[in-house]
Amino acid sequence: MVTLNFPELFPAGRAVLEDGSNSLDAAALAQRVASLCAVLQARRRPQAPVAILADNSPEWLAADLATQQLGLTLVPLPLFFTPPQWAHVLKESGASAVLAPPGAPLAAFGFGDPLDCGGPLQLYQASQPASAPAPGATQKITFTSGTTAAPKGVCLSTDQQWQLARALQQGVAPLQLERHLCLLPFAVLLENIAGPYTAMLSGATTICPPLAEVGLAGASQFDPQRCLDAIARYQAHSVIVLPQMLQALLAALGPGDQRAASLRFIAVGGAKVPARLLAAARARGLPVFEGYGLSECCSVVALNLPGRERTGSVGQPLPHRPVRIAADGEIEVGGALAHYLGQPEAGAGGWLATGDLGHLDQDGYLYIDGRKKDILITGYGRNVSPEWPEAALLGSGLLAQALVVGDGQPWLAALLVPAAPSITLAQLQQAVDLANQELPDYAQVRRWTLVPPFTPANGQATANGRPRRAVIAQQHAALIASLYDHQEQPA
């Protein structure tokens, strides 16, 4: 459990949370948390995990704090997940209730009989007891976007979350940040902890309007003009962005545009940030600082900070996160590690093999050199195993082979080999559209092109027909680059 002394954290008169229409000062937030605690205790199974399916708002964060006050497990449901993914998360987590707006489509998952929470969300209760075991002392289960259709749950304790927030608060303290604008969904751990929690410990106001107001829709639809307007309207001091968001914001800033002038700290992470992009942002006066993290480490592991930054690196590891490099170059992270749902808790002193390759310089700055495996990390920070959308594409019967690309890019694209010469381009587009219907937006294929077959003879396939991804990427480098010539999101 956690108890925050809001009057001590926040100067008199400063809002703790606001969304453009409403604001909560310290006393009002404490009262709202207490009201939600009463509702959570009045449900049929008051000790079972609680899920939340809602847009960013002060109520989302009040519910987060209420579950912490009660020692309950909270399960954030990303709005960009598909209904089958929601069903998977609800089943695996054992959630017995869901906080969601009135009219939320939860009946199909067995949730109804809503309780009035006295605010914008209702508490929908499960009609049947949860079949999954309660996850013990876990306070939050964050489900990653998943390298396959079934997301994996990462179990976090209250202490792990606030330990990170305290480390970040100490790092940014010299900037005297007073207004943090939330641009990412609270269901994403990076914003949830590095944003509001760090702002609360700093005595800063957390500004959390609906995501549409700051330009974000789904997992990867982003309107930089709306975002810049919101930054200017709220006079934000800090924001957290993903690489493609930074790229779009930079492109949208015209000569003399002062809409981002209030910003003192822009944290960028979720995927590798091109050095050229960071340099261009700095040249325009944007205070960008790259970081690195993983859900299994409760998000941020290393971060460049004002006065402690190094170009090309993701910064020094935070004080509570020891980092070492294995003999094969893989980055390993220590400290209090999270564990996957259904697996034993990580023991003290353990080390997490991250799957990333990197190195540390003589001053302890961490550099990311690449991925150890084939998992793609899009420019919006979503992890996708290419075999997942490839399987959906091949399921149409119209394709003999498909190879999905998009590491570090704003969307996924594909190299396609038709199953027969008679198949038309229109039929292939229909096959892509059909595959996309069963995929969440971050795993959908937005552009594609035709290529000759991948065969052992041309070195692009193994003897058993598996594509040699590195060889294909090299031999088709120009063709793949042409799929991303226009950086705006395709329709």
CSV table of C-alpha atoms in Angstrom, one decimal:
chain,number,residue,atom,x,y,z
A,1,MET,CA,0.0,0.0,0.0
A,2,VAL,CA,1.0,3.6,-0.5
A,3,THR,CA,-0.1,6.7,1.4
A,4,LEU,CA,0.8,10.0,-0.2
A,5,ASN,CA,0.6,13.1,2.0
A,6,PHE,CA,-0.9,15.4,-0.7
A,7,PRO,CA,-0.9,18.6,1.4
A,8,GLU,CA,2.8,18.3,2.0
A,9,LEU,CA,3.6,17.4,-1.6
A,10,PHE,CA,1.7,20.3,-3.3
A,11,PRO,CA,2.1,24.0,-2.6
A,12,ALA,CA,-1.1,25.7,-1.5
A,13,GLY,CA,-3.4,26.5,-4.5
A,14,ARG,CA,-1.7,24.4,-7.0
A,15,ALA,CA,-3.8,21.7,-8.7
A,16,VAL,CA,-2.6,18.1,-8.4
A,17,LEU,CA,-4.5,16.9,-11.5
A,18,GLU,CA,-6.4,18.7,-14.2
A,19,ASP,CA,-7.8,17.9,-17.6
A,20,GLY,CA,-8.8,21.3,-19.1
A,21,SER,CA,-12.3,21.2,-17.7
A,22,ASN,CA,-11.8,20.1,-14.1
A,23,SER,CA,-9.0,20.3,-11.6
A,24,LEU,CA,-8.4,18.6,-8.3
A,25,ASP,CA,-6.3,20.2,-5.5
A,26,ALA,CA,-4.7,18.0,-2.8
A,27,ALA,CA,-7.8,17.9,-0.6
A,28,ALA,CA,-10.1,17.1,-3.5
A,29,LEU,CA,-7.9,14.3,-4.8
A,30,ALA,CA,-7.6,12.8,-1.3
A,31,GLN,CA,-11.4,12.9,-1.0
A,32,ARG,CA,-11.9,11.3,-4.5
A,33,VAL,CA,-9.5,8.5,-3.7
A,34,ALA,CA,-11.4,7.8,-0.5
A,35,SER,CA,-14.7,7.7,-2.4
A,36,LEU,CA,-13.3,5.2,-4.9
A,37,CYS,CA,-11.9,3.1,-2.1
A,38,ALA,CA,-15.4,2.8,-0.6
A,39,VAL,CA,-16.9,1.6,-3.9
A,40,LEU,CA,-14.1,-0.9,-4.5
A,41,GLN,CA,-14.7,-2.3,-1.0
A,42,ALA,CA,-18.4,-2.6,-1.6
A,43,ARG,CA,-18.2,-4.9,-4.6
A,44,ARG,CA,-18.9,-8.6,-4.5
A,45,ARG,CA,-15.2,-9.7,-4.4
A,46,PRO,CA,-13.4,-6.8,-2.8
A,47,GLN,CA,-10.0,-8.5,-2.8
A,48,ALA,CA,-9.8,-9.6,-6.4
A,49,PRO,CA,-7.9,-7.6,-9.1
A,50,VAL,CA,-9.6,-4.6,-10.7
A,51,ALA,CA,-9.2,-3.7,-14.4
A,52,ILE,CA,-9.6,-0.3,-15.9
A,53,LEU,CA,-10.6,0.5,-19.5
A,54,ALA,CA,-10.7,4.2,-19.9
A,55,ASP,CA,-9.1,7.3,-21.6
A,56,ASN,CA,-6.6,9.4,-19.7
A,57,SER,CA,-8.3,11.5,-17.0
A,58,PRO,CA,-7.9,12.6,-13.4
A,59,GLU,CA,-10.3,9.8,-12.5
A,60,TRP,CA,-8.0,7.2,-14.0
A,61,LEU,CA,-5.2,8.3,-11.7
A,62,ALA,CA,-7.5,8.6,-8.7
A,63,ALA,CA,-8.5,5.0,-9.3
A,64,ASP,CA,-4.8,4.0,-9.6
A,65,LEU,CA,-4.1,5.6,-6.2
A,66,ALA,CA,-7.2,4.0,-4.7
A,67,THR,CA,-6.1,0.5,-5.5
A,68,GLN,CA,-2.8,1.3,-4.0
A,69,GLN,CA,-4.3,2.6,-0.8
A,70,LEU,CA,-6.3,-0.7,-0.5
A,71,GLY,CA,-3.4,-3.0,-1.6
A,72,LEU,CA,-5.4,-4.2,-4.6
A,73,THR,CA,-4.1,-5.3,-8.0
A,74,LEU,CA,-4.9,-2.9,-10.9
A,75,VAL,CA,-4.9,-4.2,-14.5
A,76,PRO,CA,-4.8,-1.4,-17.1
A,77,LEU,CA,-6.5,-2.4,-20.4
A,78,PRO,CA,-5.0,-0.5,-23.3
A,79,LEU,CA,-7.7,1.1,-25.5
A,80,PHE,CA,-5.7,0.1,-28.6
A,81,PHE,CA,-5.9,-3.6,-27.8
A,82,THR,CA,-8.4,-5.7,-29.8
A,83,PRO,CA,-11.4,-7.3,-28.0
A,84,PRO,CA,-9.8,-10.8,-28.1
A,85,GLN,CA,-6.7,-9.2,-26.4
A,86,TRP,CA,-9.0,-7.6,-23.7
A,87,ALA,CA,-10.6,-11.0,-23.2
A,88,HIS,CA,-7.2,-12.6,-22.8
A,89,VAL,CA,-6.0,-10.0,-20.2
A,90,LEU,CA,-9.2,-10.2,-18.2
A,91,LYS,CA,-9.0,-14.0,-18.0
A,92,GLU,CA,-5.3,-14.2,-17.3
A,93,SER,CA,-5.4,-11.5,-14.6
A,94,GLY,CA,-8.4,-12.9,-12.7
A,95,ALA,CA,-10.0,-9.4,-12.7
A,96,SER,CA,-13.5,-9.5,-11.1
A,97,ALA,CA,-14.4,-5.9,-11.9
A,98,VAL,CA,-13.7,-3.3,-14.6
A,99,LEU,CA,-13.7,0.5,-14.2
A,100,ALA,CA,-15.0,1.9,-17.4
A,101,PRO,CA,-17.3,4.7,-18.8
A,102,PRO,CA,-21.1,4.1,-18.9
A,103,GLY,CA,-22.0,2.0,-21.9
A,104,ALA,CA,-18.6,0.3,-22.2
A,105,PRO,CA,-18.8,-2.9,-24.3
A,106,LEU,CA,-18.1,-5.3,-21.4
A,107,ALA,CA,-21.2,-7.6,-21.5
A,108,ALA,CA,-19.5,-9.8,-24.1
A,109,PHE,CA,-16.7,-10.5,-21.5
A,110,GLY,CA,-19.1,-11.3,-18.7
A,111,PHE,CA,-19.1,-8.0,-16.9
A,112,GLY,CA,-22.3,-6.1,-15.9
A,113,ASP,CA,-24.2,-5.0,-12.8
A,114,PRO,CA,-22.3,-1.6,-12.7
A,115,LEU,CA,-21.8,0.2,-9.4
A,116,ASP,CA,-22.0,4.0,-9.4
A,117,CYS,CA,-18.6,5.5,-8.5
A,118,GLY,CA,-19.9,9.1,-8.3
A,119,GLY,CA,-17.8,10.2,-11.3
A,120,PRO,CA,-17.2,9.5,-15.0
A,121,LEU,CA,-16.5,5.8,-14.5
A,122,GLN,CA,-18.6,2.9,-13.3
A,123,LEU,CA,-17.5,-0.4,-11.8
A,124,TYR,CA,-18.7,-3.3,-13.8
A,125,GLN,CA,-18.7,-6.6,-12.0
A,126,ALA,CA,-18.0,-10.1,-13.3
A,127,SER,CA,-21.0,-12.4,-13.4
A,128,GLN,CA,-18.8,-15.5,-12.6
A,129,PRO,CA,-16.0,-15.8,-10.1
A,130,ALA,CA,-12.6,-15.2,-11.6
A,131,SER,CA,-11.0,-18.5,-12.6
A,132,ALA,CA,-7.4,-17.2,-12.5
A,133,PRO,CA,-5.7,-17.2,-9.1
A,134,ALA,CA,-5.2,-13.8,-7.4
A,135,PRO,CA,-1.7,-12.6,-8.1
A,136,GLY,CA,-0.7,-12.2,-4.4
A,137,ALA,CA,1.0,-8.9,-3.5
A,138,THR,CA,1.3,-7.6,-7.0
A,139,GLN,CA,-0.1,-4.1,-7.3
A,140,LYS,CA,-0.2,-3.7,-11.0
A,141,ILE,CA,-0.2,-6.0,-14.0
A,142,THR,CA,0.9,-4.3,-17.1
A,143,PHE,CA,0.3,-6.2,-20.3
A,144,THR,CA,2.7,-5.5,-23.1
A,145,SER,CA,1.5,-5.1,-26.6
A,146,GLY,CA,2.9,-8.6,-27.1
A,147,THR,CA,5.1,-10.1,-29.8
A,148,THR,CA,2.2,-12.3,-30.6
A,149,ALA,CA,-1.6,-12.0,-30.4
A,150,ALA,CA,-1.6,-12.9,-26.7
A,151,PRO,CA,-0.1,-10.1,-24.5
A,152,LYS,CA,2.1,-11.0,-21.6
A,153,GLY,CA,1.4,-9.7,-18.1
A,154,VAL,CA,4.3,-8.1,-16.1
A,155,CYS,CA,3.7,-8.0,-12.4
A,156,LEU,CA,4.9,-4.9,-10.4
A,157,SER,CA,4.9,-4.0,-6.8
A,158,THR,CA,4.0,-0.6,-5.4
A,159,ASP,CA,7.5,-0.2,-4.1
A,160,GLN,CA,9.0,-0.8,-7.6
A,161,GLN,CA,6.8,1.8,-9.2
A,162,TRP,CA,7.5,4.6,-6.6
A,163,GLN,CA,11.2,3.7,-6.5
A,164,LEU,CA,11.5,4.6,-10.1
A,165,ALA,CA,9.4,7.7,-9.7
A,166,ARG,CA,11.7,8.9,-6.9
A,167,ALA,CA,14.8,8.2,-9.0
A,168,LEU,CA,13.3,10.3,-11.8
A,169,GLN,CA,12.2,13.1,-9.5
A,170,GLN,CA,15.7,13.4,-8.2
A,171,GLY,CA,17.1,13.5,-11.7
A,172,VAL,CA,14.8,16.3,-13.0
A,173,ALA,CA,14.7,18.3,-9.7
A,174,PRO,CA,17.1,21.0,-11.0
A,175,LEU,CA,14.6,21.9,-13.7
A,176,GLN,CA,11.9,22.8,-11.2
A,177,LEU,CA,9.1,21.3,-13.4
A,178,GLU,CA,5.6,22.5,-12.4
A,179,ARG,CA,3.4,21.3,-15.2
A,180,HIS,CA,3.6,17.8,-16.8
A,181,LEU,CA,1.3,17.2,-19.9
A,182,CYS,CA,0.5,13.5,-20.5
A,183,LEU,CA,0.7,12.6,-24.2
A,184,LEU,CA,0.8,8.8,-23.8
A,185,PRO,CA,-2.0,6.4,-22.5
A,186,PHE,CA,-1.9,5.7,-18.8
A,187,ALA,CA,-2.1,2.0,-19.7
A,188,VAL,CA,1.5,2.4,-21.0
A,189,LEU,CA,3.8,2.1,-18.0
A,190,LEU,CA,6.2,4.8,-19.3
A,191,GLU,CA,3.6,7.5,-18.9
A,192,ASN,CA,1.9,6.1,-15.9
A,193,ILE,CA,5.0,6.1,-13.7
A,194,ALA,CA,7.5,8.5,-15.3
A,195,GLY,CA,4.7,11.1,-15.8
A,196,PRO,CA,2.1,11.5,-13.0
A,197,TYR,CA,4.0,9.7,-10.3
A,198,THR,CA,7.1,11.7,-10.9
A,199,ALA,CA,5.1,14.9,-11.1
A,200,MET,CA,3.4,14.2,-7.8
A,201,LEU,CA,6.6,13.6,-6.0
A,202,SER,CA,7.9,16.9,-7.6
A,203,GLY,CA,4.8,18.9,-6.4
A,204,ALA,CA,3.9,19.5,-10.0
A,205,THR,CA,0.5,19.5,-11.7
A,206,THR,CA,-0.3,16.5,-13.9
A,207,ILE,CA,-2.3,17.6,-16.9
A,208,CYS,CA,-4.2,14.7,-18.3
A,209,PRO,CA,-6.9,15.6,-20.9
A,210,PRO,CA,-8.4,12.9,-23.2
A,211,LEU,CA,-5.8,11.6,-25.6
A,212,ALA,CA,-7.7,13.0,-28.7
A,213,GLU,CA,-7.0,16.5,-27.3
A,214,VAL,CA,-3.3,15.9,-27.4
A,215,GLY,CA,-3.4,14.3,-30.9
A,216,LEU,CA,-3.1,10.6,-30.1
A,217,ALA,CA,-5.5,8.0,-31.4
A,218,GLY,CA,-5.0,4.2,-31.2
A,219,ALA,CA,-1.4,3.0,-30.8
A,220,SER,CA,0.1,5.0,-33.7
A,221,GLN,CA,-2.2,7.7,-35.1
A,222,PHE,CA,-0.8,11.1,-34.1
A,223,ASP,CA,-1.7,14.7,-35.0
A,224,PRO,CA,1.3,16.9,-34.2
A,225,GLN,CA,-0.6,20.1,-34.7
A,226,ARG,CA,-3.1,19.2,-32.1
A,227,CYS,CA,-0.3,18.2,-29.8
A,228,LEU,CA,1.6,21.4,-30.2
A,229,ASP,CA,-1.6,23.4,-29.6
A,230,ALA,CA,-2.2,21.5,-26.3
A,231,ILE,CA,1.4,22.1,-25.2
A,232,ALA,CA,0.9,25.8,-25.8
A,233,ARG,CA,-2.5,25.9,-24.2
A,234,TYR,CA,-1.4,24.2,-21.0
A,235,GLN,CA,2.1,25.8,-21.0
A,236,ALA,CA,3.6,22.4,-20.3
A,237,HIS,CA,7.0,22.1,-18.8
A,238,SER,CA,7.6,18.4,-19.5
A,239,VAL,CA,6.2,15.7,-21.8
A,240,ILE,CA,7.1,12.1,-22.7
A,241,VAL,CA,7.1,11.2,-26.4
A,242,LEU,CA,7.9,8.2,-28.6
A,243,PRO,CA,10.4,8.6,-31.5
A,244,GLN,CA,7.8,9.0,-34.2
A,245,MET,CA,5.9,11.6,-32.2
A,246,LEU,CA,9.1,13.6,-31.9
A,247,GLN,CA,9.7,13.4,-35.6
A,248,ALA,CA,6.2,14.5,-36.3
A,249,LEU,CA,6.4,17.4,-33.8
A,250,LEU,CA,9.7,18.6,-35.3
A,251,ALA,CA,8.2,18.5,-38.9
A,252,ALA,CA,5.1,20.4,-37.7
A,253,LEU,CA,7.1,23.3,-36.1
A,254,GLY,CA,7.2,26.1,-38.6
A,255,PRO,CA,9.7,28.9,-38.6
A,256,GLY,CA,9.2,31.1,-35.5
A,257,ASP,CA,6.6,28.7,-34.1
A,258,GLN,CA,6.7,29.2,-30.3
A,259,ARG,CA,4.1,26.6,-29.3
A,260,ALA,CA,6.7,24.4,-27.7
A,261,ALA,CA,8.6,27.3,-26.0
A,262,SER,CA,7.3,26.4,-22.5
A,263,LEU,CA,8.9,23.0,-22.5
A,264,ARG,CA,12.0,22.4,-20.3
A,265,PHE,CA,12.2,18.6,-20.6
A,266,ILE,CA,11.1,16.2,-23.4
A,267,ALA,CA,11.8,12.6,-22.5
A,268,VAL,CA,11.9,10.4,-25.6
A,269,GLY,CA,12.0,6.6,-25.4
A,270,GLY,CA,10.1,3.4,-26.3
A,271,ALA,CA,12.3,2.6,-29.2
A,272,LYS,CA,15.7,3.6,-30.6
A,273,VAL,CA,15.9,7.2,-31.5
A,274,PRO,CA,17.9,8.2,-34.6
A,275,ALA,CA,20.8,10.4,-33.7
A,276,ARG,CA,20.0,12.6,-36.6
A,277,LEU,CA,16.5,13.2,-35.2
A,278,LEU,CA,17.8,14.2,-31.8
A,279,ALA,CA,20.3,16.6,-33.3
A,280,ALA,CA,17.6,18.2,-35.5
A,281,ALA,CA,15.4,18.6,-32.4
A,282,ARG,CA,18.2,20.2,-30.4
A,283,ALA,CA,18.9,22.5,-33.3
A,284,ARG,CA,15.3,23.8,-33.1
A,285,GLY,CA,15.7,24.4,-29.4
A,286,LEU,CA,13.7,21.4,-28.2
A,287,PRO,CA,15.1,20.0,-24.8
A,288,VAL,CA,15.1,16.3,-25.8
A,289,PHE,CA,16.6,13.6,-23.6
A,290,GLU,CA,16.7,10.0,-24.8
A,291,GLY,CA,16.2,7.1,-22.4
A,292,TYR,CA,15.9,3.3,-22.3
A,293,GLY,CA,13.7,0.9,-20.4
A,294,LEU,CA,11.7,-2.3,-20.2
A,295,SER,CA,8.4,-3.2,-18.6
A,296,GLU,CA,10.2,-6.0,-16.8
A,297,CYS,CA,12.3,-3.3,-15.1
A,298,CYS,CA,9.3,-1.2,-14.3
A,299,SER,CA,10.0,1.0,-17.3
A,300,VAL,CA,13.0,3.4,-17.3
A,301,VAL,CA,16.4,1.9,-16.8
A,302,ALA,CA,18.7,4.7,-18.1
A,303,LEU,CA,18.1,8.3,-19.0
A,304,ASN,CA,20.0,11.3,-20.2
A,305,LEU,CA,19.5,14.2,-17.8
A,306,PRO,CA,20.3,17.9,-17.9
A,307,GLY,CA,24.0,18.3,-17.2
A,308,ARG,CA,24.4,14.5,-17.3
A,309,GLU,CA,24.0,13.6,-21.0
A,310,ARG,CA,26.1,12.1,-23.8
A,311,THR,CA,25.2,12.2,-27.5
A,312,GLY,CA,24.5,8.8,-28.9
A,313,SER,CA,23.8,7.2,-25.5
A,314,VAL,CA,20.6,6.5,-23.6
A,315,GLY,CA,22.2,8.0,-20.5
A,316,GLN,CA,23.5,6.5,-17.4
A,317,PRO,CA,21.5,3.8,-15.6
A,318,LEU,CA,19.4,5.2,-12.8
A,319,PRO,CA,20.8,4.7,-9.3
A,320,HIS,CA,18.6,1.7,-8.5
A,321,ARG,CA,19.3,-0.1,-11.8
A,322,PRO,CA,22.8,-1.8,-12.1
A,323,VAL,CA,23.5,-2.6,-15.7
A,324,ARG,CA,26.2,-5.0,-17.1
A,325,ILE,CA,27.1,-6.3,-20.5
A,326,ALA,CA,27.2,-10.1,-21.1
A,327,ALA,CA,30.0,-11.8,-23.0
A,328,ASP,CA,27.9,-11.8,-26.2
A,329,GLY,CA,27.1,-8.1,-25.9
A,330,GLU,CA,23.6,-8.5,-24.5
A,331,ILE,CA,22.5,-5.9,-22.0
A,332,GLU,CA,21.6,-7.3,-18.5
A,333,VAL,CA,19.8,-5.3,-15.9
A,334,GLY,CA,19.7,-5.9,-12.1
A,335,GLY,CA,17.9,-4.5,-9.1
A,336,ALA,CA,14.3,-5.4,-8.1
A,337,LEU,CA,12.9,-7.1,-11.2
A,338,ALA,CA,9.3,-7.7,-12.1
A,339,HIS,CA,8.0,-11.1,-13.1
A,340,TYR,CA,5.6,-12.5,-15.6
A,341,LEU,CA,2.1,-13.4,-14.5
A,342,GLY,CA,2.0,-17.1,-13.6
A,343,GLN,CA,5.7,-17.3,-13.0
A,344,PRO,CA,7.6,-17.2,-9.6
A,345,GLU,CA,8.6,-13.8,-8.4
A,346,ALA,CA,12.2,-12.7,-9.3
A,347,GLY,CA,14.6,-13.3,-6.5
A,348,ALA,CA,16.8,-10.6,-5.1
A,349,GLY,CA,20.1,-10.0,-6.9
A,350,GLY,CA,18.8,-11.4,-10.2
A,351,TRP,CA,19.7,-10.2,-13.6
A,352,LEU,CA,17.4,-9.7,-16.6
A,353,ALA,CA,18.7,-10.6,-20.1
A,354,THR,CA,17.1,-7.8,-22.2
A,355,GLY,CA,17.5,-9.2,-25.7
A,356,ASP,CA,19.2,-5.9,-26.6
A,357,LEU,CA,22.8,-5.5,-27.6
A,358,GLY,CA,24.8,-2.6,-26.2
A,359,HIS,CA,27.9,-1.3,-24.4
A,360,LEU,CA,28.9,1.0,-21.6
A,361,ASP,CA,31.6,3.6,-22.0
A,362,GLN,CA,34.2,4.5,-19.4
A,363,ASP,CA,31.9,6.9,-17.7
A,364,GLY,CA,29.0,4.5,-17.4
A,365,TYR,CA,26.8,5.8,-20.2
A,366,LEU,CA,24.8,3.1,-21.9
A,367,TYR,CA,24.6,2.7,-25.7
A,368,ILE,CA,22.1,0.5,-27.6
A,369,ASP,CA,23.6,-1.4,-30.5
A,370,GLY,CA,20.7,-3.4,-31.8
A,371,ARG,CA,18.3,-6.3,-31.1
A,372,LYS,CA,19.5,-9.7,-30.4
A,373,LYS,CA,16.5,-11.3,-32.0
A,374,ASP,CA,14.1,-10.5,-34.8
A,375,ILE,CA,11.4,-8.7,-32.8
A,376,LEU,CA,10.5,-5.4,-34.4
A,377,ILE,CA,10.0,-2.3,-32.3
A,378,THR,CA,8.0,0.3,-34.2
A,379,GLY,CA,8.7,4.0,-33.9
A,380,TYR,CA,5.7,4.1,-31.5
A,381,GLY,CA,7.3,1.7,-29.1
A,382,ARG,CA,5.1,-1.3,-29.9
A,383,ASN,CA,6.8,-4.8,-29.9
A,384,VAL,CA,5.8,-7.0,-32.8
A,385,SER,CA,7.1,-10.4,-33.8
A,386,PRO,CA,7.0,-10.3,-37.6
A,387,GLU,CA,5.7,-13.9,-37.8
A,388,TRP,CA,2.4,-12.7,-36.3
A,389,PRO,CA,1.3,-10.4,-39.2
A,390,GLU,CA,3.0,-12.7,-41.6
A,391,ALA,CA,0.8,-15.6,-40.5
A,392,ALA,CA,-2.3,-13.4,-41.0
A,393,LEU,CA,-1.2,-12.5,-44.5
A,394,LEU,CA,-0.4,-16.0,-45.5
A,395,GLY,CA,-3.7,-17.2,-44.2
A,396,SER,CA,-5.4,-15.6,-47.1
A,397,GLY,CA,-4.2,-18.3,-49.4
A,398,LEU,CA,-3.2,-15.7,-52.0
A,399,LEU,CA,0.4,-15.4,-50.9
A,400,ALA,CA,3.3,-17.9,-51.1
A,401,GLN,CA,5.6,-15.8,-48.9
A,402,ALA,CA,5.4,-12.6,-46.9
A,403,LEU,CA,8.1,-10.8,-44.9
A,404,VAL,CA,7.1,-7.9,-42.6
A,405,VAL,CA,9.5,-5.0,-41.9
A,406,GLY,CA,9.3,-1.9,-39.8
A,407,ASP,CA,11.8,-1.8,-37.0
A,408,GLY,CA,12.0,1.9,-35.8
A,409,GLN,CA,9.4,2.9,-38.4
A,410,PRO,CA,6.0,4.5,-37.9
A,411,TRP,CA,4.1,1.5,-39.4
A,412,LEU,CA,4.8,-2.0,-40.7
A,413,ALA,CA,5.3,-2.8,-44.3
A,414,ALA,CA,5.6,-6.1,-46.2
A,415,LEU,CA,7.4,-7.7,-49.1
A,416,LEU,CA,5.0,-10.1,-50.7
A,417,VAL,CA,5.3,-13.1,-53.1
A,418,PRO,CA,2.0,-14.0,-54.7
A,419,ALA,CA,0.9,-17.6,-54.7
A,420,ALA,CA,0.3,-17.5,-58.5
A,421,PRO,CA,1.1,-15.2,-61.4
A,422,SER,CA,-2.7,-14.7,-62.1
A,423,ILE,CA,-3.4,-13.0,-58.8
A,424,THR,CA,-4.1,-9.3,-59.3
A,425,LEU,CA,-2.9,-6.4,-57.3
A,426,ALA,CA,-6.5,-5.7,-56.2
A,427,GLN,CA,-6.7,-9.2,-54.9
A,428,LEU,CA,-3.5,-8.8,-52.9
A,429,GLN,CA,-4.8,-5.6,-51.4
A,430,GLN,CA,-7.9,-7.4,-50.3
A,431,ALA,CA,-5.7,-10.1,-48.7
A,432,VAL,CA,-3.8,-7.4,-46.8
A,433,ASP,CA,-7.0,-5.7,-45.7
A,434,LEU,CA,-8.5,-9.0,-44.5
A,435,ALA,CA,-5.3,-9.8,-42.5
A,436,ASN,CA,-5.4,-6.3,-41.0
A,437,GLN,CA,-8.9,-6.9,-39.7
A,438,GLU,CA,-7.6,-9.5,-37.2
A,439,LEU,CA,-4.6,-7.4,-36.1
A,440,PRO,CA,-4.4,-4.4,-33.8
A,441,ASP,CA,-3.4,-1.2,-35.5
A,442,TYR,CA,0.2,-1.4,-34.4
A,443,ALA,CA,0.6,-4.8,-36.1
A,444,GLN,CA,-1.2,-4.0,-39.3
A,445,VAL,CA,0.6,-3.8,-42.6
A,446,ARG,CA,0.2,-0.3,-44.1
A,447,ARG,CA,2.2,-0.6,-47.3
A,448,TRP,CA,3.5,-3.5,-49.4
A,449,THR,CA,5.3,-4.3,-52.6
A,450,LEU,CA,6.0,-7.4,-54.7
A,451,VAL,CA,9.3,-9.2,-54.7
A,452,PRO,CA,10.7,-12.4,-56.3
A,453,PRO,CA,10.5,-15.6,-54.2
A,454,PHE,CA,12.8,-16.1,-51.3
A,455,THR,CA,14.8,-19.2,-52.1
A,456,PRO,CA,17.9,-21.1,-51.0
A,457,ALA,CA,19.3,-20.4,-54.5
A,458,ASN,CA,19.3,-16.7,-54.1
A,459,GLY,CA,20.4,-16.9,-50.4
A,460,GLN,CA,17.2,-15.4,-49.1
A,461,ALA,CA,15.8,-18.6,-47.5
A,462,THR,CA,17.2,-21.6,-45.6
A,463,ALA,CA,17.0,-25.1,-46.8
A,464,ASN,CA,13.7,-25.6,-45.0
A,465,GLY,CA,12.2,-22.4,-46.5
A,466,ARG,CA,12.6,-20.0,-43.6
A,467,PRO,CA,13.4,-16.5,-44.8
A,468,ARG,CA,16.8,-15.1,-44.0
A,469,ARG,CA,15.7,-11.7,-42.7
A,470,ALA,CA,19.1,-10.0,-42.6
A,471,VAL,CA,19.9,-11.1,-46.2
A,472,ILE,CA,16.5,-10.0,-47.5
A,473,ALA,CA,16.7,-6.7,-45.8
A,474,GLN,CA,20.1,-6.0,-47.3
A,475,GLN,CA,19.3,-7.1,-50.8
A,476,HIS,CA,16.0,-5.2,-50.8
A,477,ALA,CA,17.2,-2.2,-48.8
A,478,ALA,CA,16.3,0.4,-51.5
A,479,LEU,CA,12.9,-1.2,-52.0
A,480,ILE,CA,12.1,-1.2,-48.3
A,481,ALA,CA,13.3,2.4,-48.0
A,482,SER,CA,10.9,3.3,-50.7
A,483,LEU,CA,8.0,2.1,-48.6
A,484,TYR,CA,8.8,4.8,-46.1
A,485,ASP,CA,9.6,7.6,-48.5
A,486,HIS,CA,6.6,9.5,-47.2
A,487,GLN,CA,6.6,9.7,-43.4
A,488,GLU,CA,3.0,10.6,-43.0
A,489,GLN,CA,0.8,7.8,-41.7
A,490,PRO,CA,-0.9,6.2,-44.8
A,491,ALA,CA,-4.7,5.9,-44.8
